[in-house]
Amino acid sequence: MSLKSLTLMHQPAVAHVVFGIFNLAWPNIAFWAVGLVFFGIGVYARMPHFMEMDKNTRKRYENEQMKKQEHEGEKR
């Protein structure tokens, strides 16, 4: 074994990205990115409950829609 092959033996198996005091391999970054995307999709899937209108807002919205329909009916 020569000294030239010694540097090859100490190379990492995959490319790394160095962030200051620690470095990450690209497969790790891809794994965490996919995990975060799935987590975001899961959070978004549960969001409609939080995005629903309360009773007063729903009533006000429905009244506005009815007024729009009446106004459009008067135009015709």
mmCIF file of C-alpha atoms in Angstrom:
data_model
loop_
_atom_site.group_PDB
_atom_site.id
_atom_site.type_symbol
_atom_site.label_atom_id
_atom_site.label_comp_id
_atom_site.label_asym_id
_atom_site.label_seq_id
_atom_site.Cartn_x
_atom_site.Cartn_y
_atom_site.Cartn_z
ATOM 1 C CA MET A 1 0.000 0.000 0.000
ATOM 2 C CA SER A 2 1.411 3.346 -0.991
ATOM 3 C CA LEU A 3 0.962 6.794 0.530
ATOM 4 C CA LYS A 4 -1.216 7.826 -2.428
ATOM 5 C CA SER A 5 -3.885 5.284 -1.514
ATOM 6 C CA LEU A 6 -3.797 6.416 2.124
ATOM 7 C CA THR A 7 -5.628 9.664 1.312
ATOM 8 C CA LEU A 8 -8.288 7.728 -0.597
ATOM 9 C CA MET A 9 -8.872 5.458 2.377
ATOM 10 C CA HIS A 10 -9.678 8.411 4.622
ATOM 11 C CA GLN A 11 -12.157 10.021 2.238
ATOM 12 C CA PRO A 12 -15.804 9.868 3.352
ATOM 13 C CA ALA A 13 -18.084 7.501 1.449
ATOM 14 C CA VAL A 14 -20.433 10.341 0.478
ATOM 15 C CA ALA A 15 -19.945 14.047 -0.031
ATOM 16 C CA HIS A 16 -20.325 16.191 3.076
ATOM 17 C CA VAL A 17 -21.393 19.778 3.614
ATOM 18 C CA VAL A 18 -19.439 21.569 6.322
ATOM 19 C CA PHE A 19 -21.439 23.888 8.583
ATOM 20 C CA GLY A 20 -18.901 25.453 10.906
ATOM 21 C CA ILE A 21 -18.274 22.967 13.726
ATOM 22 C CA PHE A 22 -20.156 20.014 12.229
ATOM 23 C CA ASN A 23 -20.649 18.555 8.787
ATOM 24 C CA LEU A 24 -23.541 16.642 7.262
ATOM 25 C CA ALA A 25 -23.637 14.076 4.500
ATOM 26 C CA TRP A 26 -25.965 14.818 1.585
ATOM 27 C CA PRO A 27 -28.118 11.721 2.238
ATOM 28 C CA ASN A 28 -28.730 12.976 5.786
ATOM 29 C CA ILE A 29 -29.725 16.400 4.487
ATOM 30 C CA ALA A 30 -32.082 14.809 1.944
ATOM 31 C CA PHE A 31 -33.617 12.569 4.626
ATOM 32 C CA TRP A 32 -34.301 15.491 6.954
ATOM 33 C CA ALA A 33 -35.680 17.612 4.111
ATOM 34 C CA VAL A 34 -38.123 14.847 3.142
ATOM 35 C CA GLY A 35 -39.034 14.369 6.802
ATOM 36 C CA LEU A 36 -39.751 18.069 7.222
ATOM 37 C CA VAL A 37 -41.885 18.098 4.065
ATOM 38 C CA PHE A 38 -43.956 15.163 5.351
ATOM 39 C CA PHE A 39 -44.260 16.846 8.733
ATOM 40 C CA GLY A 40 -45.468 20.035 7.026
ATOM 41 C CA ILE A 41 -48.027 18.076 5.012
ATOM 42 C CA GLY A 42 -49.245 16.418 8.206
ATOM 43 C CA VAL A 43 -49.598 19.760 9.962
ATOM 44 C CA TYR A 44 -51.432 21.208 6.964
ATOM 45 C CA ALA A 45 -53.781 18.207 6.909
ATOM 46 C CA ARG A 46 -54.794 18.966 10.509
ATOM 47 C CA MET A 47 -55.133 22.715 9.905
ATOM 48 C CA PRO A 48 -58.723 22.972 8.617
ATOM 49 C CA HIS A 49 -60.015 22.603 12.169
ATOM 50 C CA PHE A 50 -58.054 25.693 13.202
ATOM 51 C CA MET A 51 -58.992 27.598 10.051
ATOM 52 C CA GLU A 52 -62.759 27.169 10.383
ATOM 53 C CA MET A 53 -64.799 30.288 11.044
ATOM 54 C CA ASP A 54 -66.426 30.756 14.414
ATOM 55 C CA LYS A 55 -70.201 31.106 14.660
ATOM 56 C CA ASN A 56 -70.314 34.919 14.437
ATOM 57 C CA THR A 57 -67.870 35.138 11.534
ATOM 58 C CA ARG A 58 -69.755 32.411 9.635
ATOM 59 C CA LYS A 59 -73.065 34.267 10.115
ATOM 60 C CA ARG A 60 -71.537 37.552 8.914
ATOM 61 C CA TYR A 61 -70.012 35.791 5.881
ATOM 62 C CA GLU A 62 -73.317 34.136 4.969
ATOM 63 C CA ASN A 63 -75.142 37.468 5.258
ATOM 64 C CA GLU A 64 -72.602 39.106 2.938
ATOM 65 C CA GLN A 65 -73.036 36.286 0.420
ATOM 66 C CA MET A 66 -76.825 36.620 0.536
ATOM 67 C CA LYS A 67 -76.549 40.382 -0.019
ATOM 68 C CA LYS A 68 -74.292 39.777 -3.029
ATOM 69 C CA GLN A 69 -76.792 37.334 -4.511
ATOM 70 C CA GLU A 70 -79.679 39.748 -3.955
ATOM 71 C CA HIS A 71 -77.682 42.564 -5.513
ATOM 72 C CA GLU A 72 -76.845 40.407 -8.561
ATOM 73 C CA GLY A 73 -80.520 39.432 -8.846
ATOM 74 C CA GLU A 74 -81.527 43.102 -8.951
ATOM 75 C CA LYS A 75 -79.095 43.768 -11.817
ATOM 76 C CA ARG A 76 -80.775 41.167 -14.025
#
